Tab-separated table of C-alpha atoms and ligand atoms in Angstrom:
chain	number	residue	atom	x	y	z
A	84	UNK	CA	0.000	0.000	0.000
A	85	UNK	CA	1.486	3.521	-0.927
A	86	UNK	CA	0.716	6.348	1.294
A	87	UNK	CA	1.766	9.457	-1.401
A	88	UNK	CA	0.168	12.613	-0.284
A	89	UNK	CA	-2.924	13.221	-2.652
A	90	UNK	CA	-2.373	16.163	-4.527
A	91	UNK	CA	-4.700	18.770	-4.656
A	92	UNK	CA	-5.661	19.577	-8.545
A	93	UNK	CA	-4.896	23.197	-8.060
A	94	UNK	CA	-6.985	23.734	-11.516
A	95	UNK	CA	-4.955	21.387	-13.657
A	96	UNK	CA	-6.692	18.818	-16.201
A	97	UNK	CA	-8.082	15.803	-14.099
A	98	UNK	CA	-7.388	12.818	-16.475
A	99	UNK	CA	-7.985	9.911	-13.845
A	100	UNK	CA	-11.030	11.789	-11.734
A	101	UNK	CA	-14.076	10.828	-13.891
A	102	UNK	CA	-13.648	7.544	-14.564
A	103	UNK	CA	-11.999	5.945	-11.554
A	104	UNK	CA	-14.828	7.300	-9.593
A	105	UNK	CA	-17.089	5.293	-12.413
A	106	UNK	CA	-14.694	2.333	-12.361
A	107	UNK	CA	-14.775	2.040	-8.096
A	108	UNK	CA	-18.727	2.844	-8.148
A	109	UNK	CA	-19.292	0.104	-10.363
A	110	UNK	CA	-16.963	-2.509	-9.363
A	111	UNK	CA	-18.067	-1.935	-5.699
A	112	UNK	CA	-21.631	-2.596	-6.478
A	113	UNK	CA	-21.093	-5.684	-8.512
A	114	UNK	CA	-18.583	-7.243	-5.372
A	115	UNK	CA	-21.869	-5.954	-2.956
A	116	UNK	CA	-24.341	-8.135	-6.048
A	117	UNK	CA	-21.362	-11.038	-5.591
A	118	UNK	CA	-21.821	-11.038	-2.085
A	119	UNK	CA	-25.460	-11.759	-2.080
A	120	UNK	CA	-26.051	-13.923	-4.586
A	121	UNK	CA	-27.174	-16.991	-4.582
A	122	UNK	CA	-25.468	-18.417	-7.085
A	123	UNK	CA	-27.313	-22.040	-7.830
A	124	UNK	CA	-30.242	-19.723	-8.540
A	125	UNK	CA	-28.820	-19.957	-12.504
A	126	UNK	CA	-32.096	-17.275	-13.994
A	127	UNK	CA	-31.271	-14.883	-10.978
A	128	UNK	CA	-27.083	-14.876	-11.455
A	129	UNK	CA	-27.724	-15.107	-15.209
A	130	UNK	CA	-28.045	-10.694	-15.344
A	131	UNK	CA	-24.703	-10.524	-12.359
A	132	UNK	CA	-22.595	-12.160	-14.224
A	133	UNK	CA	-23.718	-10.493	-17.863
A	134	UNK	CA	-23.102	-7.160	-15.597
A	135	UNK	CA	-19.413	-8.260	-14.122
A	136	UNK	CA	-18.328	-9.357	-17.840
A	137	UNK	CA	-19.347	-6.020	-19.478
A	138	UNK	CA	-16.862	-4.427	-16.281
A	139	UNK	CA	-14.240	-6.956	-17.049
A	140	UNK	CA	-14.458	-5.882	-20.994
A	141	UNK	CA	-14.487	-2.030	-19.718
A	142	UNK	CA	-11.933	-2.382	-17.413
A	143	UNK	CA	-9.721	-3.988	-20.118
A	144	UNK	CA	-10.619	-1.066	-22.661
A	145	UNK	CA	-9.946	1.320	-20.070
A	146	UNK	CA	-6.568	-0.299	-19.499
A	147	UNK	CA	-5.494	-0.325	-23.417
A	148	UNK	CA	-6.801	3.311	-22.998
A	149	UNK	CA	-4.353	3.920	-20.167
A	150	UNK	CA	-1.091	2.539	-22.262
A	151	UNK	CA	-1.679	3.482	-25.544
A	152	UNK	CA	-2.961	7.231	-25.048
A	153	UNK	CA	-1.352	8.618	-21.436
A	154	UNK	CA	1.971	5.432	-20.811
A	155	UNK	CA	3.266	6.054	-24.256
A	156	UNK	CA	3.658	9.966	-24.379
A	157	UNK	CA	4.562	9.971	-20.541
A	158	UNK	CA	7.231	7.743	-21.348
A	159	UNK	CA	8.681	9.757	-24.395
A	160	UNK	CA	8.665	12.510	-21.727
A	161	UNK	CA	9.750	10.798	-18.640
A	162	UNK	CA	11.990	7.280	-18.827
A	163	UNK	CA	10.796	4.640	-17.101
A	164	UNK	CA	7.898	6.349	-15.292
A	165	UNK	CA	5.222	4.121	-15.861
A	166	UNK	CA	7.102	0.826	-15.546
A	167	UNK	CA	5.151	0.018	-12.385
A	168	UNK	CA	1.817	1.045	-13.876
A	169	UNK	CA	2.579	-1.325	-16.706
A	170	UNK	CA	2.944	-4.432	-14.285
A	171	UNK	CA	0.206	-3.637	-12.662
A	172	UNK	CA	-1.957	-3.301	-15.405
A	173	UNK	CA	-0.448	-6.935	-16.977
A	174	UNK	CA	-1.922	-8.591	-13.622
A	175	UNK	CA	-4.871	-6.809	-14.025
A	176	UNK	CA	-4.952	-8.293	-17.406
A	177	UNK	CA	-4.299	-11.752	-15.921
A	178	UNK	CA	-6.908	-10.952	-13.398
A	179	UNK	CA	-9.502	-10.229	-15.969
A	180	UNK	CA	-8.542	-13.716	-17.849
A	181	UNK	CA	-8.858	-15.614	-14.513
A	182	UNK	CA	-12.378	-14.495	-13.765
A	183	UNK	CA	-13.675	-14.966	-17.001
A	184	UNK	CA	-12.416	-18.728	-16.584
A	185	UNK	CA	-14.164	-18.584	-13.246
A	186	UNK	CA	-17.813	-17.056	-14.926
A	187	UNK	CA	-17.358	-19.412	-17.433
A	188	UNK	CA	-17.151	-22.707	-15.166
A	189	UNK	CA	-20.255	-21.540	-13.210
A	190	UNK	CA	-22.431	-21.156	-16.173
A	191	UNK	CA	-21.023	-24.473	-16.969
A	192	UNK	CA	-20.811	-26.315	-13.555
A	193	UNK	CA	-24.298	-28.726	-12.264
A	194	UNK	CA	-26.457	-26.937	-10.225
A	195	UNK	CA	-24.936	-28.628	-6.869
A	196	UNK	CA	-21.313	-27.057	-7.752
A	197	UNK	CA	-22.306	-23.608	-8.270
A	198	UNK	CA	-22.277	-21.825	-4.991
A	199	UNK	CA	-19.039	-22.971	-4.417
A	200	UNK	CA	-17.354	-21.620	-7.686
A	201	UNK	CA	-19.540	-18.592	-7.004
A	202	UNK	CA	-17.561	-18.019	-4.039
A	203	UNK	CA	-14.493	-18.397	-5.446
A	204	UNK	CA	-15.614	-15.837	-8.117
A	205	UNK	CA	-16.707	-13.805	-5.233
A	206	UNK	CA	-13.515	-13.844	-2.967
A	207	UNK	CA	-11.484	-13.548	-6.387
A	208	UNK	CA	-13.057	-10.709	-7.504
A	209	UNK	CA	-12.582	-8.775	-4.016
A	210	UNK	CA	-8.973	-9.407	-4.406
A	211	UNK	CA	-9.102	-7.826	-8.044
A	212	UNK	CA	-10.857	-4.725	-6.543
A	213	UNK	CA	-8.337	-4.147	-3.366
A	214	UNK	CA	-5.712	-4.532	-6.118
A	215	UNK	CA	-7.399	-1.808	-8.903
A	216	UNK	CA	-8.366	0.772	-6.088
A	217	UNK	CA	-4.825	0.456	-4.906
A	218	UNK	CA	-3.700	1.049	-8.259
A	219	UNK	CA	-6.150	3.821	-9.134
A	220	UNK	CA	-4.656	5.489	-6.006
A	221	UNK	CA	-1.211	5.547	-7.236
A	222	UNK	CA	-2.120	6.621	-10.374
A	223	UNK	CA	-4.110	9.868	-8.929
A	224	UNK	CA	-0.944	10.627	-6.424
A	225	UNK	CA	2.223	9.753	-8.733
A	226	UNK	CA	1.417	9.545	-11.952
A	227	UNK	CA	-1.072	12.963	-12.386
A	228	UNK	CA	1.290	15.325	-11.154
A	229	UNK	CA	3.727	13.326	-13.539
A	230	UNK	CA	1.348	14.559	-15.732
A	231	UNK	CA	1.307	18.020	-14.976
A	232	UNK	CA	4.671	18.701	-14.749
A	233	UNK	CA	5.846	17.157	-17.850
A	234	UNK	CA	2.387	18.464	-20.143
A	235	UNK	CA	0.352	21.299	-20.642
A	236	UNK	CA	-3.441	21.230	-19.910
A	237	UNK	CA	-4.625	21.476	-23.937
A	238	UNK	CA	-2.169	18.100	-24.014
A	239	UNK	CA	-4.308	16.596	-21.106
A	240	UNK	CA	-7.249	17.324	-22.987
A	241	UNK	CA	-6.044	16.343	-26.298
A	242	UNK	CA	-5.314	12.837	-24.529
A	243	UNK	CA	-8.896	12.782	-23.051
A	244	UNK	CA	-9.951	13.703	-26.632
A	245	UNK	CA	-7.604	11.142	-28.128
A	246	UNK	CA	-9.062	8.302	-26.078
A	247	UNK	CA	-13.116	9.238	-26.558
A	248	UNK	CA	-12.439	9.869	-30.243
A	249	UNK	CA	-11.712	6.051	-30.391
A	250	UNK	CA	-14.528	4.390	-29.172
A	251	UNK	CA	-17.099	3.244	-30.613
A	252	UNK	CA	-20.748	4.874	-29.815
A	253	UNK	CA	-21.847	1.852	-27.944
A	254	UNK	CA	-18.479	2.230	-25.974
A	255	UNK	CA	-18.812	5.548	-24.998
A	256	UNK	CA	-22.059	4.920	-23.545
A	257	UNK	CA	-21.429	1.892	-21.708
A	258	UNK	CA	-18.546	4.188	-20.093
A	259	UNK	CA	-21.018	7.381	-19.542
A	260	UNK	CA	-22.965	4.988	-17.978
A	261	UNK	CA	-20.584	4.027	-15.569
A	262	UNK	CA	-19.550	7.721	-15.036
A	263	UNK	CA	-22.348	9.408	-14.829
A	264	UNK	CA	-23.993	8.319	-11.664
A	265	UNK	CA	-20.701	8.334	-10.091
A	266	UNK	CA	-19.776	11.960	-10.043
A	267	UNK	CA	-21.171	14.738	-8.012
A	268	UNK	CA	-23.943	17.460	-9.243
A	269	UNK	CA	-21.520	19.911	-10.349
A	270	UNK	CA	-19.159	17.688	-12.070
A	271	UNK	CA	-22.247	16.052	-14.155
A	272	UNK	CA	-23.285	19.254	-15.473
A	273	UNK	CA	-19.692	20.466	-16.269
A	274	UNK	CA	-18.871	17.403	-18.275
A	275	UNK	CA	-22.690	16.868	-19.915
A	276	UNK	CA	-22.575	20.456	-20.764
A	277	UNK	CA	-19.338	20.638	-22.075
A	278	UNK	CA	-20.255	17.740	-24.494
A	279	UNK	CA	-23.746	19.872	-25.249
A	280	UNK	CA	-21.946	21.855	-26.751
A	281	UNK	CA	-19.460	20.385	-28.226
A	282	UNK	CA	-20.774	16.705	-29.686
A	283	UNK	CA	-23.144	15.866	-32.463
A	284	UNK	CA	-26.528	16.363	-31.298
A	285	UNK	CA	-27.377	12.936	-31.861
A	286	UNK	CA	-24.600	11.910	-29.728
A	287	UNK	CA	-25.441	14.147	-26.935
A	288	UNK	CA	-29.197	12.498	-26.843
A	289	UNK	CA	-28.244	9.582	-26.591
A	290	UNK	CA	-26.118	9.782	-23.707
A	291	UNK	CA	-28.795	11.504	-21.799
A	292	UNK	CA	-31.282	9.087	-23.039
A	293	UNK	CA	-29.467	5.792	-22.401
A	294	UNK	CA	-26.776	7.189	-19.941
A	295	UNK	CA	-28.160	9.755	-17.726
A	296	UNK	CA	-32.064	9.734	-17.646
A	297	UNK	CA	-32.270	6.062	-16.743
A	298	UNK	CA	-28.802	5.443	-14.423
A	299	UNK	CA	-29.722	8.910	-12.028
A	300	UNK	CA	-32.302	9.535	-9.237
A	301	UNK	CA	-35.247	11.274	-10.250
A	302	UNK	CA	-33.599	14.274	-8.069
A	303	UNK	CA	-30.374	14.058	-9.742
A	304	UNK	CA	-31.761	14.107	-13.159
A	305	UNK	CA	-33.897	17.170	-12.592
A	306	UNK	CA	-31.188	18.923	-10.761
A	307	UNK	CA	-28.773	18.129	-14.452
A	308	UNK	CA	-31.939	19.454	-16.923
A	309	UNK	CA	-32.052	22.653	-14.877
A	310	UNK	CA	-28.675	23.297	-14.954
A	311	UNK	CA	-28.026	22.275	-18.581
A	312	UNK	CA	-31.761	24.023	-19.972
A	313	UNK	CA	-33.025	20.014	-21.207
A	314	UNK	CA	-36.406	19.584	-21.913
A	315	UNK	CA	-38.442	17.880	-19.666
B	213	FE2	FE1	-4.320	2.207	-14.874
């Protein structure tokens, strides 16, 4: 466990902010659904485990994300200053191969054999979490201010640009969908108005369609139409 001070953003261009808080929102709900579960129940598990494979898939993306778009430049910048990162994010990838085995042998397994491998998904899964959160950590305290002393905020942004640019539309909903509920009021509006502005209309619909409207309290979806002028 690393215990680096956590940097205040002083301004600069959060790249990590958004989407951890999506990534640790979802991920801690699903090991909450794990937890619960009764896993010879096959109909009721059937929609927990469709849910924990479309995180595994994100996470991955989000990973590939991570080395192609920030690791790369970071390292033309600054030598060897992601080597860390990058083991980390090989287990990860281990991680993510391991517990697809795992949902694949329950879906698999006679009924009488699947609350046990459901626990080992379970307690496996937790272990994959501890490790992510502790590596989201160290990202937010070493490698962002890595980040902001070696680029310029426009660079930050043309990253973040870089990375939304190349996903597909069914991608970038299925990660506004993890985002979106996660972040406070004022960060919601900031981001779904920048992109107002900014993003096809089309586009922008559908994320408040298929990402916001349904994924946010009542509450929390009025408070974002007032503040960006939606209809109701
Ligand atoms: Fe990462």
């Amino acid at each position: 466990m690393t215990h680096a001070r956590i940097p205040d953003l002083n301004g600069r261009y959060d790249l990590y902010g958004l989407i951890h808080k999506g990534l640790r929102k979802a991920q801690c709900e699903l090991l909450a659904r794990l937890g619960s579960a009764d896993f010879d129940d096959a109909a009721a598990t059937a929609p927990l485990l469709a849910d924990l494979r479309t995180i595994l898939m994100l996470g991955a993306s989000h990973l590939a994300h991570e080395d192609r778009y920030i690791h790369q430049p970071l390292e033309a910048r600054v030598r060897a200053s992601t080597d860390r990162l990058e083991h980390q994010h090989d287990d990860h990838r281990l991680a993510f191969a391991e517990l697809e085995d795992m949902i694949r042998a329950i879906e698999e397994a006679p009924l009488d054999a699947r609350a046990s491998l459901g626990r080992r998904l379970y307690i496996a899964f937790t272990v994959f979490v501890g490790h992510d959160l502790e590596h989201m950590h160290e990202e937010e305290t070493v490698t962002a201010p890595q980040l902001w002393a070696n680029f310029t905020d426009a660079e930050l942004q043309g990253i973040e640009m870089a990375i939304i640019g190349s996903l597909t539309p069914e991608k970038n909903l299925a990660f506004m969908r993890l985002m979106i509920p996660a972040m406070s009021r004022s960060e919601r509006a900031a981001l779904l108005g920048g992109m107002k502005v900014s993003a096809p209309a089309d586009a922008f619909a559908a994320v408040i369609e298929f990402a916001a409207r349904p994924h946010l309290s009542r509450e929390d979806f009025c408070d974002l139409s007032s503040r960006l002028g939606l209809a109701a």
